[in-house]
Amino acid sequence: MKLSPLRFRRWFLVLLCVAVSGVFIARLMDIQIINAHEYRRMLEAHHVSTQTIRAVRGEIVDRNMRPITVNRMGYDVILDWAWLPGGAARNDVILRLIELCERLGIEWIDNLPISKSEPYYILPESGPAMDRLRSSLNLQPYATAEDAMFQLVHHRFGLEELPAHRQRQIAGIRYEMDQRAFSVVNAVYTFATDVPRDAAIHIMEHSHILPGVDIMESAIRHHVDGRMAPHIIGHVGPIYREELEALVGMGYAMDDIIGKAGVEQAFESVLRGINGRREIHQERGRGVIMTLESEPPIPGNTVVLTLDIDMQNILQDALRDQIYHLQATAPPGQGREANAGAAAVIDTRTGEILALATYPSYDLSTYRQDFAYLASQTTLTPLVNRALHGEYAPGSVFKPIVALAGMRAGISPTTSFPCRRNFPVGTHVFTCLGYHGHISLHRAMAVSCNIYFYEIGRRIGIDAIDHVAYMMGLGVPTGIEIPERIGQRSNPESKLRIMDEQWFEGDLIQTSIGQLLHGYTPLQLANYTATIANRGRRMDLTIVREVRDYSQQSVVEGFEFEPRVASEMTDIPPEAFEALVDSMVAASRPGGTAAMVFGWYPIDVASKTGTPETAGLPNSAFAAFAPAQEPEIAIAIIIEQGWHGFTGAPVARAVFDHHFGFTPPPAPRSSADSEPESSSTDGEQTESAAG
């Protein structure tokens, strides 16, 4: 029977579909059943992986473009998920790698917050890390280090058959893998960083017994001098599981590094570059057969700081040397116990921070190796950034604010008050450590007479003082781009909040000489001093001058930093500021509290000393700016347990000598100059006051 053309086409299509389906079915049977083993072997033999090309992180330089934190090429030991065996075999590979690294002297990454030998204990200052470990193991908040190790060894990683020290080593690595979400998705785990080239070659020579272990060339963060401003520069570190959720939308991968503190953290968005990608084609037995770069990396930008390396080093050395000098020469109970401090230097004209020093300090180059020791130093706390996070009573360094508040309220700088050592308030008698007779501003500031400032405080009240303190930048943010404490002013609100007590007249008296509840950072004190130098104009402070591209050839748009005025005290007449500055210059000249250091200095230095009381021995506080009439830089120094206010003055002199380019001969010292009338403790009285 002859088929019609339409039916013929239908049957043809049906037969064609059957034939094609038959071919596909036959092919699937060949792949899935007949030759499945061969195809599986071929698949396993040829592996294509996508590897991240880490972008070079931007560098950090000082104001003169001198390098502080840069990059150099190095080698990392990595583990590749695609080739690393699972189960017990994974522990075997890690153990062989550990043994090889021990012979080569290579340190590997281990952030397990537990001691590395028995009896196990929680490492000092590792509370958050230990909480994270307990949570990952579903342990109670009170679980001990022994409890955690038992879970890691017996239930998490199957390490029971190994010696105890090997259990701890492998547990630390496997736990870090978990924290870094090492998986088929995050297929590269960094085992060790900055491995010497010879060691890297040696590891590759043992690749036949280390499946999944590889060497990757990478940019290593390098600190030209790790001792230079480590608290300010900060450090970088790995991204952990709990951080990834917030960062993955910003383009981060699990094997990236990120700024953890300081400038590295605050300017993460401009320092980090954009990672690239490459495809790695590998065959078992032949290694890498082809590499294709699909997306080239884009390097990060260069952050230009306002810091001056030379001045930073001079400030750090001078602060350290002065503390050593006090420990060696000061009488017991009067400075010999000095053991810590901080200082800040500001360009008064722009608000640029030229130097920030903290003592004791540490070395960024060995931060990771030294961390356990540094964290265990709970008395001196070298990891604390005292310049930005230490809150100190200013003592008599606060008196210029009271003087300004008095002149703002109409008290003439020539008005004198009688100082007879005693100042009764209710049933309590406050004292001055000198007997000055009738005294006005000029001499009261020079000898730091308490009675003069008690009297002004009682006449104008706390609100008038607190207003000027606020306008001068005390207890408010300075503008610096990295985290800081903002401190607190001593006033009725802070007393009610902290002590839940009412305000009494005696509190006003103590506040007038910088005691009671005052607490400010050295940077705030330097900014307040710079505001006096600027005759009431307070600048926003900055630690960054500009951001440039990686080649440092052009400024990144939107990152040019211009001087910014935060506030101006227009309600205080210029002549009031001139009178105040003259009185602070008198404090530096013969007869003043800082005469021992600045009595014969070639330029006029406006200064104020202070000896604020603490729960222990008194601190030393010193603030100054120069030249007095055309100011360029301001400085504030705190020496913990330094006793006399003038003990910070040599630190300021070292900075001024460097900045102005001269070192005058030592000034002759006499008892009259070294011990001002008001007393060696700057005339401060800090007894507790009741209303």
XYZ file of C-alpha atoms in Angstrom:
691
model
C 0.000 0.000 0.000
C 1.332 3.301 -0.984
C 1.651 5.760 1.911
C 0.522 9.291 1.536
C 3.275 11.932 1.817
C 1.874 13.080 5.181
C 1.871 9.583 6.720
C 5.309 8.906 5.278
C 6.733 11.949 7.016
C 5.124 10.883 10.303
C 6.586 7.375 10.126
C 9.962 8.761 9.131
C 10.005 11.067 12.172
C 8.978 8.217 14.486
C 11.725 5.940 13.138
C 14.250 8.779 13.344
C 13.362 9.403 16.993
C 13.653 5.695 17.774
C 17.052 5.536 16.060
C 18.392 8.609 17.878
C 17.072 7.347 21.206
C 18.698 4.014 20.531
C 22.037 5.682 19.899
C 21.753 7.681 23.161
C 20.698 4.617 25.124
C 23.594 2.634 23.718
C 26.006 5.421 24.552
C 24.677 5.720 28.095
C 24.984 1.962 28.579
C 28.569 2.175 27.375
C 29.370 5.004 29.801
C 27.335 3.838 32.773
C 27.703 0.041 32.567
C 29.965 -1.500 29.921
C 33.008 0.827 30.200
C 32.082 2.630 33.435
C 35.348 1.721 35.155
C 37.470 3.094 32.308
C 35.574 6.357 32.102
C 35.789 6.775 35.881
C 39.544 6.280 35.660
C 39.794 8.882 32.904
C 37.659 11.342 34.867
C 39.764 10.943 37.972
C 42.955 11.207 35.967
C 42.003 14.559 34.419
C 40.996 17.289 36.826
C 40.093 20.901 36.094
C 40.061 23.263 39.057
C 39.496 26.980 39.369
C 42.131 28.705 41.431
C 41.901 32.182 42.891
C 44.729 34.546 41.994
C 45.044 36.706 45.056
C 45.242 40.394 44.315
C 48.279 42.120 45.756
C 47.236 44.102 48.812
C 47.872 47.853 48.734
C 50.859 49.212 50.620
C 51.065 51.652 53.539
C 53.578 54.512 53.413
C 54.371 57.550 55.552
C 53.745 61.197 54.640
C 56.980 61.289 52.643
C 56.085 58.120 50.682
C 58.560 56.024 52.643
C 57.392 52.390 52.937
C 55.940 51.101 56.185
C 54.020 47.977 55.189
C 54.702 46.518 51.749
C 54.521 43.211 49.882
C 57.157 40.714 48.881
C 56.777 37.458 47.041
C 56.888 34.308 49.108
C 55.675 30.736 49.200
C 52.691 29.209 50.958
C 52.134 25.532 51.694
C 48.558 24.729 50.702
C 46.236 21.737 50.839
C 44.058 21.103 47.778
C 40.686 19.475 48.487
C 40.606 17.851 45.037
C 43.670 15.704 45.722
C 43.720 15.432 49.518
C 42.409 12.024 50.663
C 39.593 11.806 53.173
C 39.052 9.863 56.378
C 42.022 8.462 58.283
C 44.244 8.916 55.226
C 43.862 12.678 55.601
C 45.354 12.534 59.086
C 48.235 10.419 57.713
C 49.056 13.044 55.070
C 48.888 15.861 57.619
C 51.121 13.916 60.006
C 53.739 13.354 57.288
C 53.587 17.048 56.419
C 54.028 18.009 60.086
C 57.057 15.751 60.447
C 58.621 17.223 57.318
C 57.943 20.799 58.481
C 59.509 20.044 61.858
C 62.701 18.885 60.129
C 62.688 22.020 57.946
C 61.932 24.388 60.833
C 58.625 25.572 59.310
C 55.839 26.871 61.549
C 52.299 26.118 60.451
C 49.030 27.891 61.195
C 47.481 26.742 64.470
C 44.890 28.945 66.169
C 43.419 26.356 68.508
C 43.110 28.251 71.839
C 44.529 25.333 73.839
C 48.064 24.709 75.076
C 50.217 22.543 72.826
C 51.106 19.967 75.465
C 49.496 18.201 78.386
C 48.041 19.093 80.806
C 45.846 21.096 78.433
C 44.730 24.562 79.449
C 43.014 27.499 77.769
C 45.501 30.022 76.416
C 45.444 33.469 78.078
C 43.321 36.199 76.466
C 41.571 33.672 74.207
C 38.050 33.924 75.613
C 36.220 34.589 72.297
C 38.263 31.918 70.490
C 37.491 29.374 73.215
C 33.802 30.274 73.085
C 33.896 29.634 69.347
C 35.548 26.241 69.930
C 32.965 25.211 72.542
C 30.158 26.240 70.222
C 31.552 24.263 67.284
C 31.817 21.152 69.504
C 28.386 21.685 71.145
C 30.015 21.914 74.562
C 28.721 23.778 77.590
C 30.093 27.310 78.279
C 32.041 25.946 81.263
C 33.739 23.118 79.324
C 37.480 22.891 79.948
C 40.373 22.556 77.528
C 40.543 18.841 78.399
C 36.864 18.460 77.491
C 37.438 20.138 74.145
C 40.492 18.013 73.339
C 38.584 14.819 74.158
C 35.861 15.792 71.684
C 38.366 16.742 68.973
C 40.419 13.567 69.379
C 37.731 10.925 69.908
C 34.640 12.240 68.165
C 35.589 14.839 65.594
C 38.853 13.741 63.947
C 39.571 10.137 65.027
C 43.048 10.662 66.480
C 42.937 8.104 69.316
C 45.797 5.970 68.023
C 48.328 8.809 67.850
C 50.670 10.067 70.600
C 49.272 12.973 72.620
C 51.459 15.669 71.084
C 50.531 14.495 67.576
C 46.865 14.503 68.561
C 47.155 18.151 69.572
C 49.046 19.110 66.397
C 46.620 17.474 63.971
C 43.593 18.615 65.949
C 44.814 22.209 65.672
C 45.146 21.916 61.888
C 41.872 20.059 61.335
C 40.010 22.524 63.549
C 41.477 25.430 61.577
C 40.329 23.708 58.376
C 36.796 23.563 59.753
C 36.913 27.191 60.788
C 38.032 28.129 57.290
C 35.205 25.996 55.774
C 37.697 23.876 53.822
C 35.557 21.927 51.340
C 34.912 21.294 47.669
C 33.607 24.884 47.535
C 36.559 26.407 49.428
C 39.061 23.989 47.964
C 42.343 25.609 49.050
C 43.559 25.692 52.649
C 46.740 27.563 53.585
C 48.766 25.322 55.877
C 51.813 27.585 56.293
C 52.807 30.988 54.962
C 56.090 32.638 53.984
C 58.002 29.400 53.622
C 61.670 29.714 52.525
C 62.273 28.818 48.887
C 64.592 25.914 49.687
C 62.015 24.463 52.070
C 59.261 24.872 49.466
C 61.359 22.936 46.928
C 62.039 20.224 49.518
C 58.314 19.816 50.178
C 57.592 19.503 46.462
C 60.254 16.798 46.200
C 58.162 14.776 48.665
C 54.890 15.265 46.771
C 54.678 11.513 46.073
C 53.939 10.889 49.767
C 51.951 14.098 50.263
C 48.897 13.911 47.972
C 46.956 17.170 48.056
C 49.943 19.195 49.324
C 51.175 21.935 47.022
C 53.220 25.151 47.002
C 51.669 28.435 45.920
C 53.522 31.672 45.254
C 51.841 34.596 46.997
C 52.371 38.169 48.166
C 53.489 38.208 51.792
C 52.754 41.216 54.034
C 56.104 42.675 55.041
C 56.739 45.331 57.678
C 59.864 47.365 56.929
C 60.209 47.973 60.680
C 57.636 46.031 62.661
C 58.351 48.103 65.775
C 57.161 51.329 64.133
C 53.633 52.205 65.329
C 52.336 48.617 65.404
C 49.137 49.617 67.225
C 48.365 52.124 64.468
C 49.331 50.063 61.414
C 47.474 46.960 62.592
C 47.637 43.486 61.083
C 45.834 41.183 58.682
C 44.471 37.707 59.274
C 42.319 34.922 57.830
C 38.547 34.994 57.431
C 36.691 32.592 59.716
C 33.426 30.800 59.184
C 31.337 33.195 61.276
C 32.751 36.192 59.382
C 32.207 34.806 55.909
C 28.428 35.271 55.781
C 28.795 39.033 56.150
C 31.745 39.227 53.751
C 30.786 36.890 50.929
C 28.471 39.509 49.431
C 31.437 41.881 49.291
C 33.416 39.546 47.080
C 35.528 37.801 49.737
C 36.488 34.154 49.557
C 37.315 31.917 52.489
C 41.030 31.858 51.677
C 41.335 35.655 51.540
C 43.018 37.718 54.215
C 41.410 40.766 55.765
C 42.510 43.674 57.946
C 41.978 42.862 61.616
C 43.104 46.058 63.366
C 44.434 49.580 62.880
C 44.842 51.115 59.434
C 44.784 47.638 57.882
C 41.204 47.247 59.115
C 39.948 50.830 58.794
C 41.070 51.080 55.158
C 40.353 47.499 54.163
C 38.105 48.612 51.302
C 40.914 50.509 49.570
C 43.840 48.269 50.539
C 42.278 45.061 49.245
C 42.391 44.469 45.550
C 40.117 42.381 43.338
C 41.103 38.731 43.055
C 41.576 37.094 39.674
C 40.855 33.544 38.497
C 42.749 30.854 36.625
C 41.857 27.351 35.443
C 44.280 24.567 36.322
C 44.154 21.442 34.124
C 45.834 18.454 35.766
C 46.330 14.802 34.887
C 47.320 12.135 37.340
C 50.875 11.138 36.674
C 51.582 14.189 34.490
C 50.770 17.011 36.936
C 49.634 20.348 35.575
C 49.206 20.213 31.800
C 47.659 23.645 31.206
C 46.963 26.918 33.062
C 44.489 29.453 31.715
C 44.146 32.891 33.314
C 40.552 34.004 32.820
C 40.416 37.080 35.085
C 43.606 39.012 35.950
C 43.808 40.369 39.520
C 43.615 44.098 40.261
C 46.022 45.286 43.015
C 44.870 47.351 45.987
C 45.602 51.030 46.555
C 48.371 52.682 48.566
C 47.409 54.420 51.815
C 49.546 57.479 52.539
C 49.597 58.167 56.284
C 50.178 61.501 58.000
C 52.782 59.847 60.224
C 56.415 60.799 59.797
C 58.659 57.764 60.254
C 61.514 59.787 61.746
C 59.309 61.603 64.231
C 57.490 58.385 65.104
C 60.748 56.645 65.927
C 62.006 59.616 67.927
C 58.774 59.765 69.932
C 58.784 56.031 70.621
C 62.444 56.008 71.633
C 62.149 59.131 73.786
C 59.125 57.750 75.649
C 60.829 54.409 76.264
C 64.137 56.015 77.275
C 62.452 58.391 79.713
C 60.630 55.500 81.395
C 63.946 53.610 81.641
C 65.587 56.754 83.059
C 62.932 57.103 85.753
C 63.235 53.442 86.685
C 66.992 53.881 87.093
C 67.194 57.284 88.801
C 63.898 58.340 90.430
C 63.356 57.772 94.155
C 61.045 54.910 95.145
C 57.440 56.062 95.144
C 58.308 59.156 93.090
C 58.742 57.844 89.562
C 60.871 54.724 89.900
C 57.761 52.603 89.370
C 57.036 54.174 85.947
C 56.400 51.322 83.525
C 54.053 52.444 80.745
C 52.879 55.481 78.834
C 51.714 57.024 75.602
C 52.192 60.186 73.574
C 50.674 61.960 70.571
C 52.042 64.661 68.235
C 49.775 66.796 66.009
C 50.373 69.353 63.285
C 48.354 72.226 64.735
C 47.822 73.813 61.310
C 46.162 70.851 59.596
C 45.077 68.362 62.249
C 47.426 65.745 60.797
C 48.739 63.252 63.314
C 52.525 63.146 63.017
C 53.270 60.450 65.600
C 51.488 58.197 68.092
C 53.470 56.129 70.571
C 52.537 53.501 73.128
C 54.857 51.836 75.616
C 55.233 48.918 76.139
C 54.801 47.896 72.534
C 55.513 44.941 70.264
C 56.894 43.979 66.837
C 54.403 43.442 64.018
C 56.945 41.286 62.186
C 56.717 38.637 64.908
C 53.167 39.361 66.087
C 51.790 35.914 65.280
C 54.666 34.062 66.942
C 54.625 36.363 69.978
C 50.858 36.629 70.417
C 50.477 34.064 73.216
C 53.202 35.780 75.249
C 51.894 39.297 74.529
C 48.363 38.311 75.468
C 49.572 36.811 78.751
C 51.070 40.143 79.896
C 47.956 41.264 81.748
C 49.725 43.897 83.878
C 51.577 45.920 81.244
C 49.219 44.913 78.391
C 51.512 45.678 75.425
C 48.678 44.914 72.985
C 46.631 47.858 74.275
C 46.901 51.041 72.204
C 47.307 53.474 75.089
C 47.519 56.528 72.811
C 43.959 55.913 71.578
C 42.384 53.624 74.169
C 44.000 54.628 77.443
C 41.807 57.023 79.455
C 43.734 59.175 81.917
C 42.881 61.972 84.310
C 44.715 65.086 83.054
C 45.389 66.603 86.462
C 46.747 70.156 86.194
C 46.939 69.859 82.393
C 43.204 70.658 82.631
C 43.785 74.031 84.290
C 44.026 76.043 81.017
C 40.386 75.120 80.359
C 39.341 76.490 83.740
C 41.314 79.660 83.023
C 39.584 80.082 79.654
C 36.180 79.413 81.188
C 36.902 82.057 83.831
C 37.885 84.691 81.250
C 34.820 83.747 79.143
C 32.715 84.434 82.253
C 34.320 87.870 82.693
C 37.144 87.182 85.159
C 40.151 89.273 84.110
C 43.517 87.540 83.804
C 44.912 90.229 86.089
C 42.413 89.432 88.858
C 44.241 87.913 91.806
C 43.091 85.585 94.549
C 44.814 84.905 97.866
C 46.582 81.557 98.196
C 47.105 80.636 101.835
C 47.448 76.905 101.156
C 44.006 76.063 102.579
C 40.659 76.275 100.772
C 37.689 75.296 102.980
C 34.551 73.914 101.342
C 31.905 73.007 103.896
C 33.554 70.762 106.442
C 36.385 69.789 104.095
C 39.589 71.750 103.568
C 41.292 71.513 100.173
C 44.903 72.564 99.990
C 47.598 73.885 97.688
C 51.107 72.538 98.000
C 52.545 76.048 97.880
C 51.918 79.354 99.685
C 51.622 81.963 96.927
C 49.900 84.970 98.481
C 47.848 87.044 96.020
C 48.221 85.403 92.627
C 46.811 86.054 89.147
C 46.671 83.931 85.999
C 50.237 84.425 84.730
C 51.957 83.202 87.862
C 49.199 80.746 88.826
C 49.738 78.834 85.591
C 53.522 79.029 85.853
C 53.603 77.501 89.343
C 50.327 75.529 89.008
C 48.631 77.060 92.056
C 45.578 75.017 93.041
C 43.856 77.786 95.009
C 43.602 80.078 91.981
C 41.735 77.435 89.982
C 39.618 76.331 92.956
C 38.427 79.919 93.242
C 37.606 80.263 89.546
C 35.761 76.952 89.565
C 33.639 77.947 92.556
C 32.789 81.313 91.002
C 31.753 80.152 87.502
C 30.309 76.676 88.179
C 30.566 73.308 86.442
C 28.423 74.170 83.401
C 30.778 76.953 82.326
C 33.817 74.680 82.712
C 32.151 71.740 80.981
C 31.132 73.868 77.992
C 34.711 74.984 77.331
C 36.047 71.442 77.847
C 33.580 70.171 75.258
C 34.440 72.888 72.747
C 38.142 72.172 73.238
C 37.592 68.541 72.200
C 37.625 66.670 75.514
C 35.223 63.748 75.728
C 34.329 63.937 72.008
C 35.665 62.027 68.961
C 38.814 63.497 67.461
C 38.034 62.502 63.871
C 40.796 59.884 63.552
C 39.835 57.100 61.142
C 40.749 54.172 63.410
C 38.870 53.201 66.606
C 39.435 55.373 69.670
C 37.952 55.855 73.121
C 36.151 59.176 73.513
C 36.708 59.514 77.248
C 34.470 61.396 79.635
C 34.280 64.823 81.198
C 33.797 65.225 84.927
C 30.317 66.700 85.396
C 27.039 65.954 87.211
C 25.796 63.687 84.411
C 28.879 61.465 84.438
C 28.826 61.218 88.241
C 25.176 60.183 88.223
C 25.808 57.643 85.451
C 28.964 56.139 86.937
C 28.487 56.515 90.676
C 24.733 57.053 90.913
C 25.397 59.994 93.205
C 24.473 63.657 93.303
C 26.894 66.466 92.498
C 28.383 68.497 95.363
C 30.486 71.620 95.530
C 33.516 69.559 96.500
C 33.180 67.677 93.224
C 33.426 70.991 91.387
C 36.627 71.822 93.269
C 38.277 68.534 92.300
C 37.082 68.847 88.712
C 38.695 72.299 88.498
C 42.163 70.766 88.846
C 41.548 67.876 86.456
C 40.624 65.166 88.934
C 37.470 63.268 89.950
C 35.887 61.683 86.820
C 37.971 63.180 84.019
C 39.341 60.549 81.624
C 40.900 61.359 78.241
C 43.210 59.699 75.759
C 46.657 61.176 75.051
C 45.425 61.969 71.528
C 42.503 63.972 72.941
C 44.869 65.843 75.242
C 47.141 66.636 72.296
C 44.150 67.842 70.276
C 42.985 70.023 73.167
C 46.493 71.471 73.392
C 46.505 72.136 69.636
C 43.158 73.921 70.012
C 44.726 76.294 72.531
C 47.593 76.814 70.078
C 45.023 77.671 67.389
C 43.306 80.121 69.760
C 40.081 78.150 69.933
C 39.937 76.586 66.483
C 39.674 72.809 66.823
C 40.637 70.680 63.840
C 39.301 67.266 62.912
C 42.250 64.926 63.258
C 43.334 62.517 60.532
C 45.849 59.694 60.272
C 45.612 59.480 56.449
C 46.792 62.124 53.975
C 45.538 60.504 50.784
C 45.010 57.242 48.952
C 46.981 56.568 45.750
C 46.818 53.769 43.221
C 49.183 50.846 43.670
C 51.836 52.456 41.472
C 51.570 55.589 43.665
C 51.306 57.750 40.549
C 47.841 59.261 41.054
C 45.458 60.056 43.899
C 42.292 57.953 44.019
C 39.271 60.177 43.487
C 37.346 60.802 46.674
C 40.314 60.092 48.938
C 41.986 63.489 49.070
C 41.983 64.613 52.704
C 41.712 68.353 53.313
C 42.076 70.090 56.720
C 38.662 70.360 58.370
C 37.689 72.716 61.201
C 35.552 70.873 63.762
C 34.594 73.932 65.843
C 35.681 77.447 66.783
C 35.303 79.203 70.120
C 34.073 82.574 68.922
C 32.655 83.493 72.334
C 36.110 83.848 73.912
C 37.971 87.045 72.958
C 41.420 86.727 71.312
C 43.060 88.588 74.186
C 41.927 85.817 76.558
C 43.792 83.236 74.489
C 46.882 85.458 74.351
C 46.847 85.815 78.126
C 46.515 82.042 78.493
C 49.358 81.319 76.054
C 51.615 83.824 77.829
C 50.935 82.081 81.135
C 51.747 78.681 79.602
C 55.011 80.075 78.222
C 55.779 81.213 81.766
C 55.377 77.588 82.877
C 58.302 76.716 80.549
C 60.580 79.556 81.625
C 62.695 79.916 84.804
C 60.421 79.669 87.822
C 57.841 77.532 85.968
C 57.019 73.870 86.423
C 58.747 72.852 83.145
C 61.794 75.131 83.569
C 64.123 72.207 84.180
C 63.712 71.167 80.510
C 62.609 74.306 78.644
C 63.939 77.144 80.795
C 66.608 78.100 78.236
C 65.047 76.731 75.075
C 65.715 78.791 71.888
C 61.992 79.207 71.108
C 58.959 79.881 73.277
C 57.233 76.669 74.340
C 53.756 76.900 75.870
C 53.347 74.028 78.308
C 51.421 72.624 81.238
C 52.485 69.905 83.655
C 50.213 67.672 85.685
C 50.473 64.974 88.340
C 47.042 63.307 88.341
C 46.298 60.950 91.180
C 45.303 57.347 90.432
C 44.299 54.380 92.544
C 48.044 53.719 92.879
C 50.917 56.124 92.413
C 50.386 59.419 90.534
C 50.826 59.584 86.767
C 52.839 62.196 84.940
C 50.981 64.344 82.395
C 52.592 66.918 80.117
C 51.206 68.953 77.216
C 52.908 71.624 75.104
C 52.972 73.368 71.741
C 55.584 75.427 69.894
C 56.418 78.014 68.797
C 53.984 79.716 71.150
C 53.119 82.640 68.841
C 53.180 80.786 65.504
C 52.362 77.197 66.496
C 53.333 74.240 64.329
C 53.098 71.150 66.509
C 51.415 70.129 69.746
C 52.207 67.157 71.963
C 50.756 65.367 74.982
C 52.528 62.714 77.064
C 51.306 60.410 79.815
C 53.754 58.333 81.872
C 52.000 55.913 84.177
C 53.304 56.239 87.740
C 55.719 58.904 86.521
C 54.810 61.135 89.495
C 56.075 64.605 88.526
C 54.420 66.337 85.568
C 57.720 67.598 84.243
C 59.051 64.049 83.757
C 57.223 63.967 80.422
C 58.914 67.180 79.235
C 62.124 65.483 77.962
C 59.972 63.457 75.573
C 58.453 66.674 74.197
C 61.894 68.246 73.923
C 63.204 65.359 71.811
C 60.288 65.878 69.410
C 60.745 69.668 69.281
C 64.498 69.283 68.734
C 63.847 67.046 65.754
C 61.080 69.172 64.282
C 62.877 72.502 64.587
C 66.305 71.119 63.782
C 68.356 72.036 66.823
C 69.606 70.638 70.073
C 70.509 73.386 72.553
C 73.119 72.773 75.240
C 71.834 71.405 78.531
C 70.346 74.078 80.733
C 72.017 74.764 84.094
C 69.960 73.312 86.889
C 69.422 74.905 90.248
C 67.145 73.941 93.072
C 65.081 77.071 92.443
C 64.399 76.094 88.856
C 63.919 72.375 89.297
C 61.563 72.751 92.251
C 59.027 75.512 91.516
C 57.370 77.386 94.333
C 54.166 75.438 94.067
C 55.958 72.137 94.743
C 57.367 69.257 92.813
C 53.907 67.822 92.206
C 52.665 70.879 90.290
C 50.490 72.130 93.098
C 47.787 69.516 92.627
C 45.595 68.426 95.477
C 43.503 65.363 94.881
C 41.907 64.485 98.170
C 38.379 63.124 98.031
C 35.728 65.829 98.301
C 32.382 65.577 100.024
C 29.616 68.089 99.471
